Amino acid sequence: MSQIKKATLLTYAYFGVANIVGVILTPFIIRMLGDSEYGLFALIGAFVGYLSILDLGLTSAIVRFVAQYNTQKDSKGLENFLAVSLIIYTAISLVAVIVGLVMYFNVDALFGDNLSIEQMGKAKIMFLLFIFNIAITLPGGAFTGICHGFEHFVFPRLIAVIKYIIRTILVITILYNGADAIGLVVLDSILNVLFIAATIYYTFVKLKVRIKLHSFKASFIKEIFSYSIWIFVFGLVYQFQWRTGQVILGATTNTVTVAIYSVGVTLGLYFLTLGNVINGFILPKAVQSIYNNSSKEKLTGEMIRVSRITMIILFYILGGFLVLGQEFVLLWVGETYRESWFVALLIMIAFVMPISQGYAHAILEAKKMMRFKSLTSLILTSIGIIIGGYLSKIYGLQGIIYGIFGALIVLQIVVLFYYHFKIGLDMKQYFTKALFPFLILFCMVSISSYYVFKTIDKGWILFLLKGVCYTIMFGLGLLMILRKEERNYFLNFVKNRSRT
């Protein structure tokens, strides 16, 4: 079995375990910490998280350039590129610490009116710990990027599974023994150090990567940043989208409202992460296709193939969450978090098309053509957040997501035209061969499920039975729209799993 297939299975295994454990662990953490302290934990994490944009897109650049040097069989160029990258990362970590300390000394000015003295004390300690985390995870991500560039996807995914299991056990243990939000941040700091060290060991020992500085030319730095700067802008947009809302609510409301919004964003980001599993493996392949001068027709065909597989996951989750999501949230974390369902639902709807077009995005990265999409994303997201901030005064936390949702929809329309006319991908085929069949399936199964379930009582057992019923309905509908080669792939996959 290929690295991509094994890594995909490991990733879905990880998220399967994470989702099951998360159903139990998240309400446990909220109950042990309380709504207010959980909101404080989410607020400070979101605020300090802005520092992660200082990665400047270098992790993606590492994946892209490692794949390029491997394709060109240029070992000396690879050694030099990695050496220069680590020098840059060292400088970035120092900048992150300096910027973080400046932010630290302004925490009182931003949140002082809405946090108690005790909360402010905890906030400052967590702030320092989060700064430390950012300082080590930024360069640590370079080694994961190296693994991906070599198309060694299994180890990073395997270590993620192990880390999650260990973290889950330790979180339960320390909370039962009286730990607070600070204890959670300390735990995460220790685990980050250990697992980054393991990835570094794998990179040097298993992959036998050599890092050697042969030359340090300004032109080389310019080449790296001419690619990574637009990935950085895209990462900046991501931070704006999912952290700014929590910061705005933290500055204008209270930590309980932040907690409600945070839970909604967390559920929405689960959807993004699950949907993007396959997309995480396709950049090296896209680079190879570009360097092999693949035709636009071939690139379009590959995009549609990947899109159809991704849409199975996306529409299955979206339909289930539309029909059963609110019931799940109420059973999971209680009536206080009812609005979290609406926040998560809008995030999911807005990202179906962008995620399913992941191969098209990878082509942009491979061709170093991220400028237009990154700048457009930044402009529209900024407008959306400004509008969301204004609407939050009228609609509360829902106002934030209204602004972001509207910006995402406009962005998607613009990007569709860019893919079609500038990159040369046939987006009409994307609609007719990929999106529309699954959209029709989604509508039919969601409507049918709604009318079947609406008279059934609520409760965990009944919820699980509804989930099984929904899965069967979706699976039967799926058989009617899958292509022959897709059905054969899944049948072979099931047969192979039954033999092991």
Coordinates of C-alpha atoms in Angstrom, one line a residue:
M1 CA 0.0 0.0 0.0
S2 CA 1.3 3.5 -0.9
Q3 CA 2.4 6.1 1.6
I4 CA -0.6 8.3 0.6
K5 CA -3.1 5.5 1.2
K6 CA -1.6 4.4 4.5
A7 CA -1.3 8.0 5.7
T8 CA -4.9 8.7 4.6
L9 CA -6.1 5.7 6.6
L10 CA -4.1 6.8 9.6
T11 CA -5.4 10.3 9.4
Y12 CA -9.0 9.1 9.3
A13 CA -8.3 6.7 12.1
Y14 CA -6.9 9.7 14.0
F15 CA -10.0 11.8 13.4
G16 CA -12.2 8.8 14.1
V17 CA -10.6 8.4 17.5
A18 CA -10.4 12.2 18.0
N19 CA -14.1 12.7 17.3
I20 CA -15.2 9.8 19.5
V21 CA -12.9 10.9 22.4
G22 CA -13.8 14.5 21.8
V23 CA -17.5 13.8 22.3
I24 CA -16.5 12.7 25.8
L25 CA -13.5 14.9 26.5
T26 CA -14.7 18.3 25.5
P27 CA -17.8 18.4 27.9
F28 CA -15.5 16.9 30.5
I29 CA -13.0 19.7 30.2
I30 CA -15.8 22.3 30.2
R31 CA -17.3 20.8 33.3
M32 CA -14.0 20.5 35.1
L33 CA -12.9 24.0 34.2
G34 CA -16.3 25.7 34.0
D35 CA -17.7 27.8 31.1
S36 CA -15.8 30.9 32.1
E37 CA -12.3 29.4 32.5
Y38 CA -12.8 27.3 29.3
G39 CA -13.7 30.5 27.5
L40 CA -10.5 32.1 29.0
F41 CA -8.4 29.2 27.7
A42 CA -9.9 29.6 24.2
L43 CA -9.6 33.4 24.3
I44 CA -5.9 33.5 25.1
G45 CA -5.1 30.6 22.8
A46 CA -6.8 32.5 19.9
F47 CA -5.1 35.7 20.7
V48 CA -1.6 34.3 20.9
G49 CA -2.3 32.1 17.9
Y50 CA -1.9 35.1 15.7
L51 CA 1.9 34.6 16.2
S52 CA 1.7 31.4 14.2
I53 CA 1.4 33.5 11.0
L54 CA 5.1 34.3 11.5
D55 CA 5.7 30.9 9.8
L56 CA 5.5 33.1 6.7
G57 CA 4.4 30.1 4.6
L58 CA 7.8 28.4 5.0
T59 CA 6.4 25.0 5.9
S60 CA 4.5 24.8 2.6
A61 CA 7.6 26.1 0.8
I62 CA 9.6 23.3 2.3
V63 CA 7.1 20.7 1.0
R64 CA 7.1 22.3 -2.4
F65 CA 10.9 22.8 -2.8
V66 CA 11.8 19.4 -1.3
A67 CA 9.5 17.8 -3.9
Q68 CA 11.1 19.9 -6.6
Y69 CA 14.7 19.1 -5.7
N70 CA 13.7 15.4 -5.4
T71 CA 12.1 15.4 -8.9
Q72 CA 15.3 17.1 -10.2
K73 CA 17.6 14.8 -8.3
D74 CA 19.5 17.8 -6.9
S75 CA 20.8 16.7 -3.5
K76 CA 23.2 19.6 -3.1
G77 CA 20.4 22.1 -3.8
L78 CA 18.2 20.3 -1.2
E79 CA 20.9 20.4 1.4
N80 CA 21.4 24.1 0.9
F81 CA 17.7 24.9 0.8
L82 CA 17.1 23.2 4.1
A83 CA 20.1 24.9 5.8
V84 CA 18.8 28.3 4.7
S85 CA 15.3 27.5 5.8
L86 CA 16.5 26.6 9.3
I87 CA 18.4 29.8 9.6
I88 CA 15.3 31.7 8.6
Y89 CA 13.2 29.7 11.1
T90 CA 15.7 30.6 13.9
A91 CA 15.2 34.3 13.1
I92 CA 11.4 33.9 13.0
S93 CA 11.3 32.2 16.4
L94 CA 13.2 35.1 17.9
V95 CA 10.8 37.6 16.3
A96 CA 7.9 35.5 17.6
V97 CA 9.2 35.8 21.2
I98 CA 9.8 39.6 20.9
V99 CA 6.3 40.2 19.3
G100 CA 4.8 37.9 21.9
L101 CA 6.3 39.8 24.8
V102 CA 5.0 43.1 23.3
M103 CA 1.5 41.6 23.1
Y104 CA 1.9 40.2 26.7
F105 CA 2.5 43.7 28.1
N106 CA -0.7 44.9 26.5
V107 CA -3.1 42.2 27.7
D108 CA -4.5 44.5 30.4
A109 CA -5.3 47.2 28.0
L110 CA -7.3 44.9 25.7
F111 CA -9.1 42.5 28.1
G112 CA -8.8 44.3 31.5
D113 CA -12.4 45.5 31.4
N114 CA -13.9 42.0 30.9
L115 CA -11.6 39.8 33.0
S116 CA -11.4 39.6 36.8
I117 CA -8.1 40.0 38.6
E118 CA -7.8 36.2 39.0
Q119 CA -8.6 35.6 35.3
M120 CA -6.0 38.2 34.3
G121 CA -3.3 36.5 36.4
K122 CA -4.0 33.2 34.7
A123 CA -4.3 34.8 31.3
K124 CA -0.8 36.2 31.6
I125 CA 0.8 32.9 32.7
M126 CA -1.0 31.1 29.8
F127 CA 0.2 33.8 27.5
L128 CA 3.9 33.2 28.2
L129 CA 3.4 29.5 27.9
F130 CA 1.7 29.9 24.5
I131 CA 4.5 32.1 23.3
F132 CA 7.0 29.3 24.2
N133 CA 4.8 26.9 22.2
I134 CA 4.8 29.1 19.2
A135 CA 8.6 29.6 19.4
I136 CA 9.2 25.8 19.2
T137 CA 6.4 24.7 16.9
L138 CA 7.3 27.1 14.1
P139 CA 10.7 25.5 13.4
G140 CA 9.4 22.1 14.4
G141 CA 6.9 22.3 11.6
A142 CA 9.8 22.4 9.1
F143 CA 10.7 18.8 9.8
T144 CA 7.1 17.6 9.2
G145 CA 7.3 19.6 5.9
I146 CA 10.5 17.7 5.0
C147 CA 8.7 14.4 5.6
H148 CA 5.8 15.4 3.4
G149 CA 8.2 16.7 0.7
F150 CA 9.8 13.2 0.6
E151 CA 6.3 11.8 0.4
H152 CA 6.8 10.1 3.8
F153 CA 3.3 10.8 5.1
V154 CA 2.9 7.8 7.4
F155 CA 5.2 8.8 10.3
P156 CA 3.8 12.3 10.8
R157 CA 0.3 10.9 10.8
L158 CA 1.2 8.0 13.1
I159 CA 2.9 10.2 15.6
A160 CA -0.2 12.5 15.6
V161 CA -2.4 9.5 16.6
I162 CA 0.0 8.6 19.4
K163 CA 0.2 12.1 20.6
Y164 CA -3.5 12.5 20.7
I165 CA -4.0 9.3 22.7
I166 CA -1.3 10.2 25.2
R167 CA -2.7 13.8 25.5
T168 CA -6.2 12.5 26.1
I169 CA -5.1 10.2 28.9
L170 CA -3.0 12.9 30.6
V171 CA -5.7 15.6 30.3
I172 CA -8.2 13.4 32.1
T173 CA -5.6 12.5 34.7
I174 CA -4.4 16.1 35.5
L175 CA -8.0 17.5 35.5
Y176 CA -9.1 14.9 38.0
N177 CA -6.2 15.9 40.2
G178 CA -7.3 19.5 40.2
A179 CA -5.4 21.1 37.3
D180 CA -6.8 24.3 35.7
A181 CA -6.4 25.8 32.3
I182 CA -2.7 26.6 33.0
G183 CA -2.1 22.9 33.6
L184 CA -3.5 22.1 30.1
V185 CA -1.1 24.6 28.5
V186 CA 1.9 23.2 30.4
L187 CA 0.9 19.7 29.3
D188 CA 0.7 20.7 25.7
S189 CA 4.1 22.4 25.9
I190 CA 5.8 19.3 27.2
L191 CA 4.1 17.1 24.6
N192 CA 5.1 19.5 21.8
V193 CA 8.8 19.3 22.8
L194 CA 8.8 15.5 22.9
F195 CA 7.0 14.9 19.6
I196 CA 8.9 17.6 17.7
A197 CA 12.1 15.9 18.9
A198 CA 10.8 12.5 17.6
T199 CA 10.1 14.1 14.2
I200 CA 13.6 15.6 14.0
Y201 CA 15.1 12.1 14.9
Y202 CA 13.0 10.5 12.1
T203 CA 14.1 13.1 9.6
F204 CA 17.8 12.6 10.2
V205 CA 17.9 8.9 11.0
K206 CA 15.2 7.3 8.8
L207 CA 15.2 9.8 5.8
K208 CA 18.9 10.4 6.2
V209 CA 18.4 14.0 5.4
R210 CA 21.6 16.1 5.2
I211 CA 21.5 19.8 5.9
K212 CA 24.5 21.8 4.8
L213 CA 24.9 25.4 3.9
H214 CA 26.7 25.7 0.5
S215 CA 25.8 29.3 -0.2
F216 CA 23.7 32.0 1.3
K217 CA 22.7 34.3 -1.6
A218 CA 20.1 37.0 -1.5
S219 CA 18.6 35.7 -4.8
F220 CA 18.0 32.4 -3.2
I221 CA 16.2 34.0 -0.2
K222 CA 14.1 36.0 -2.7
E223 CA 13.1 32.8 -4.6
I224 CA 12.0 31.1 -1.4
F225 CA 9.9 34.1 -0.2
S226 CA 8.5 34.9 -3.6
Y227 CA 6.7 31.5 -3.2
S228 CA 6.1 31.4 0.6
I229 CA 5.0 35.0 1.1
W230 CA 1.6 34.3 -0.6
I231 CA 1.2 31.1 1.5
F232 CA 1.9 33.4 4.5
V233 CA -0.9 35.8 3.4
F234 CA -3.2 32.8 3.0
G235 CA -2.3 31.7 6.5
L236 CA -2.9 35.2 7.8
V237 CA -6.4 35.0 6.3
Y238 CA -6.9 31.7 8.2
Q239 CA -5.9 33.3 11.5
F240 CA -8.2 36.3 10.9
Q241 CA -11.1 34.1 10.0
W242 CA -11.1 31.9 13.1
R243 CA -9.3 33.8 15.8
T244 CA -10.5 37.4 15.4
G245 CA -14.1 36.6 16.2
Q246 CA -13.0 35.2 19.6
V247 CA -10.8 38.2 20.3
I248 CA -13.6 40.7 19.3
L249 CA -16.1 38.8 21.6
G250 CA -13.5 38.7 24.4
A251 CA -13.0 42.4 24.2
T252 CA -16.7 43.3 24.0
T253 CA -18.7 40.6 25.8
N254 CA -17.5 37.8 28.3
T255 CA -15.7 34.5 28.3
V256 CA -18.8 32.4 28.3
T257 CA -19.8 33.9 24.9
V258 CA -16.3 33.3 23.7
A259 CA -16.6 29.6 24.8
I260 CA -19.9 29.2 22.8
Y261 CA -18.3 30.7 19.7
S262 CA -15.2 28.7 20.2
V263 CA -17.1 25.4 20.3
G264 CA -18.8 26.3 17.1
V265 CA -15.5 27.2 15.4
T266 CA -13.9 24.0 16.7
L267 CA -16.7 21.8 15.1
G268 CA -16.4 23.8 11.9
L269 CA -12.6 23.3 11.8
Y270 CA -13.1 19.5 12.4
F271 CA -15.0 19.6 9.1
L272 CA -12.2 21.5 7.4
T273 CA -9.5 19.2 8.7
L274 CA -11.4 16.0 7.8
G275 CA -12.2 17.3 4.3
N276 CA -8.6 18.4 3.7
V277 CA -7.0 15.0 4.6
I278 CA -6.5 14.0 0.9
N279 CA -5.5 17.6 0.0
G280 CA -2.7 17.4 2.4
F281 CA -1.0 14.8 0.3
I282 CA -1.4 16.2 -3.2
L283 CA 1.1 19.1 -3.4
P284 CA 4.1 16.9 -4.3
K285 CA 2.1 15.2 -7.0
A286 CA 0.9 18.6 -8.4
V287 CA 4.5 19.8 -8.5
Q288 CA 5.5 16.6 -10.5
S289 CA 2.6 17.2 -12.9
I290 CA 3.7 20.8 -13.5
Y291 CA 7.3 19.9 -14.0
N292 CA 6.2 17.1 -16.4
N293 CA 4.2 19.6 -18.4
S294 CA 0.9 17.8 -18.0
S295 CA -1.9 19.1 -20.2
K296 CA -4.8 21.3 -18.8
E297 CA -7.2 18.4 -19.7
K298 CA -5.2 16.0 -17.6
L299 CA -5.0 18.4 -14.7
T300 CA -8.7 19.0 -14.9
G301 CA -9.4 15.2 -14.9
E302 CA -7.2 14.8 -11.8
M303 CA -8.9 17.6 -10.0
I304 CA -12.3 16.1 -10.7
R305 CA -11.1 12.7 -9.5
V306 CA -9.8 14.0 -6.2
S307 CA -12.9 16.3 -5.9
R308 CA -15.3 13.4 -6.2
I309 CA -13.6 11.4 -3.5
T310 CA -13.4 14.4 -1.2
M311 CA -17.1 15.3 -1.7
I312 CA -18.2 11.9 -0.4
I313 CA -16.7 12.9 3.0
L314 CA -17.8 16.5 2.8
F315 CA -21.5 15.9 2.0
Y316 CA -21.8 13.0 4.3
I317 CA -20.7 15.1 7.2
L318 CA -22.6 18.2 6.2
G319 CA -25.8 16.3 5.7
G320 CA -25.5 14.6 9.0
F321 CA -24.7 17.8 10.8
L322 CA -27.6 19.7 9.2
V323 CA -30.1 17.1 10.3
L324 CA -28.6 15.9 13.6
G325 CA -26.0 18.5 14.5
Q326 CA -28.2 20.6 16.8
E327 CA -29.4 17.6 18.7
F328 CA -25.7 16.5 19.0
V329 CA -24.6 19.8 20.4
L330 CA -27.4 19.9 23.0
L331 CA -26.7 16.4 24.1
W332 CA -22.9 16.9 24.0
V333 CA -22.3 20.2 25.8
G334 CA -25.8 21.4 26.8
E335 CA -28.3 24.1 26.1
T336 CA -25.8 26.9 26.8
Y337 CA -24.0 26.0 23.5
R338 CA -27.1 25.9 21.2
E339 CA -25.8 28.7 19.0
S340 CA -22.5 26.8 18.5
W341 CA -24.4 24.5 16.0
F342 CA -25.3 27.5 13.8
V343 CA -21.8 28.8 13.8
A344 CA -20.4 25.4 12.8
L345 CA -23.0 24.9 10.1
L346 CA -22.2 28.1 8.3
I347 CA -18.5 27.3 8.3
M348 CA -19.2 23.8 6.9
I349 CA -21.4 25.2 4.1
A350 CA -18.9 27.9 3.1
F351 CA -16.0 25.4 2.8
V352 CA -17.6 22.6 0.8
M353 CA -16.4 24.0 -2.6
P354 CA -13.0 25.3 -1.5
I355 CA -12.0 22.0 0.1
S356 CA -13.3 20.0 -2.9
Q357 CA -11.1 22.2 -5.2
G358 CA -8.0 21.4 -3.2
Y359 CA -6.1 20.0 -6.2
A360 CA -6.7 23.3 -8.1
H361 CA -5.2 25.1 -5.1
A362 CA -2.2 22.8 -5.1
I363 CA -1.7 23.7 -8.8
L364 CA -1.5 27.3 -7.8
E365 CA 1.1 26.5 -5.2
A366 CA 3.1 24.4 -7.7
K367 CA 3.0 27.1 -10.3
K368 CA 3.9 29.8 -7.7
M369 CA 0.6 31.6 -8.6
M370 CA -0.8 32.2 -5.1
R371 CA -0.6 36.0 -5.2
F372 CA -4.1 36.7 -6.6
K373 CA -6.0 34.2 -4.4
S374 CA -4.0 35.2 -1.3
L375 CA -4.6 39.0 -1.7
T376 CA -8.2 38.5 -2.7
S377 CA -8.7 36.3 0.4
L378 CA -7.1 38.9 2.7
I379 CA -9.1 41.8 1.3
L380 CA -12.5 40.0 1.4
T381 CA -11.8 38.4 4.8
S382 CA -10.9 41.8 6.3
I383 CA -14.1 43.3 4.9
G384 CA -16.1 40.3 6.2
I385 CA -14.6 40.7 9.7
I386 CA -15.3 44.4 9.8
I387 CA -18.9 43.7 8.8
G388 CA -19.1 40.9 11.3
G389 CA -17.8 43.1 14.1
Y390 CA -20.6 45.6 13.3
L391 CA -23.2 42.9 13.0
S392 CA -22.1 41.4 16.4
K393 CA -23.5 44.5 18.1
I394 CA -26.9 43.5 16.7
Y395 CA -26.9 39.7 16.5
G396 CA -24.2 38.8 19.0
L397 CA -21.8 36.0 18.2
Q398 CA -23.9 35.1 15.1
G399 CA -23.1 38.5 13.6
I400 CA -19.4 37.6 13.5
I401 CA -20.1 34.4 11.5
Y402 CA -22.5 36.2 9.2
G403 CA -19.7 38.6 8.1
I404 CA -17.1 35.8 7.6
F405 CA -19.7 33.5 5.8
G406 CA -20.5 36.3 3.3
A407 CA -16.9 37.0 2.6
L408 CA -16.2 33.3 1.9
I409 CA -19.0 33.0 -0.5
V410 CA -17.9 36.0 -2.6
L411 CA -14.3 34.8 -2.5
Q412 CA -15.3 31.4 -3.8
I413 CA -17.1 32.9 -6.8
V414 CA -14.1 35.0 -7.7
V415 CA -11.7 32.1 -7.3
L416 CA -13.9 29.9 -9.6
F417 CA -13.4 32.4 -12.4
Y418 CA -9.7 32.6 -11.7
Y419 CA -9.2 28.8 -11.9
H420 CA -11.2 28.6 -15.1
F421 CA -9.8 31.6 -17.1
K422 CA -6.3 32.0 -15.7
I423 CA -5.2 28.5 -14.8
G424 CA -7.1 26.9 -17.6
L425 CA -9.0 24.3 -15.5
D426 CA -12.4 23.4 -16.9
M427 CA -14.6 24.4 -13.9
K428 CA -17.8 23.6 -15.9
Q429 CA -16.7 19.9 -15.7
Y430 CA -16.2 20.4 -12.0
F431 CA -19.8 21.4 -11.6
T432 CA -21.4 18.8 -13.9
K433 CA -19.2 15.8 -13.0
A434 CA -18.3 16.5 -9.4
L435 CA -20.4 19.0 -7.5
F436 CA -23.9 18.6 -8.9
P437 CA -24.3 14.8 -8.4
F438 CA -23.2 15.0 -4.8
L439 CA -25.3 18.1 -4.2
I440 CA -28.4 16.3 -5.4
L441 CA -27.6 13.3 -3.2
F442 CA -27.1 15.6 -0.2
C443 CA -30.4 17.4 -0.7
M444 CA -32.4 14.1 -1.2
V445 CA -30.9 12.3 1.9
S446 CA -31.0 15.4 4.1
I447 CA -34.7 16.1 3.3
S448 CA -35.6 12.5 3.7
S449 CA -33.8 12.2 7.0
Y450 CA -35.4 15.3 8.4
Y451 CA -38.9 14.1 7.8
V452 CA -38.0 10.6 9.1
F453 CA -36.4 11.9 12.3
K454 CA -38.5 14.9 13.2
T455 CA -41.0 13.0 15.2
I456 CA -38.5 10.8 17.1
D457 CA -37.5 11.7 20.6
K458 CA -34.1 12.8 21.6
G459 CA -31.4 10.9 23.6
W460 CA -28.0 9.4 23.0
I461 CA -29.3 5.9 22.0
L462 CA -31.9 7.3 19.6
F463 CA -29.3 9.8 18.3
L464 CA -27.0 6.9 17.4
L465 CA -29.8 5.0 15.8
K466 CA -30.6 8.0 13.7
G467 CA -27.0 8.3 12.7
V468 CA -26.9 4.7 11.6
C469 CA -30.1 5.2 9.6
Y470 CA -28.7 8.3 8.0
T471 CA -25.5 6.5 7.1
I472 CA -27.4 3.7 5.4
M473 CA -29.6 6.1 3.4
F474 CA -26.5 8.1 2.3
G475 CA -24.6 4.9 1.4
L476 CA -27.4 3.6 -0.8
G477 CA -27.7 6.9 -2.6
L478 CA -24.0 7.0 -3.0
L479 CA -24.0 3.7 -4.9
M480 CA -26.1 5.2 -7.6
I481 CA -23.7 8.1 -8.4
L482 CA -20.3 6.5 -8.0
R483 CA -18.4 5.7 -11.1
K484 CA -17.5 2.1 -11.9
E485 CA -13.8 2.6 -11.0
E486 CA -14.8 4.3 -7.8
R487 CA -17.1 1.5 -6.8
N488 CA -14.4 -1.0 -7.6
Y489 CA -11.9 1.0 -5.5
F490 CA -14.1 0.9 -2.5
L491 CA -15.1 -2.8 -2.9
N492 CA -11.4 -3.7 -3.2
F493 CA -10.6 -1.6 -0.2
V494 CA -13.3 -3.4 1.9
K495 CA -12.0 -6.8 0.7
N496 CA -8.4 -6.0 1.6
R497 CA -9.5 -4.8 5.0
S498 CA -11.5 -8.0 5.7
R499 CA -8.5 -10.2 4.9
T500 CA -6.3 -8.4 7.4

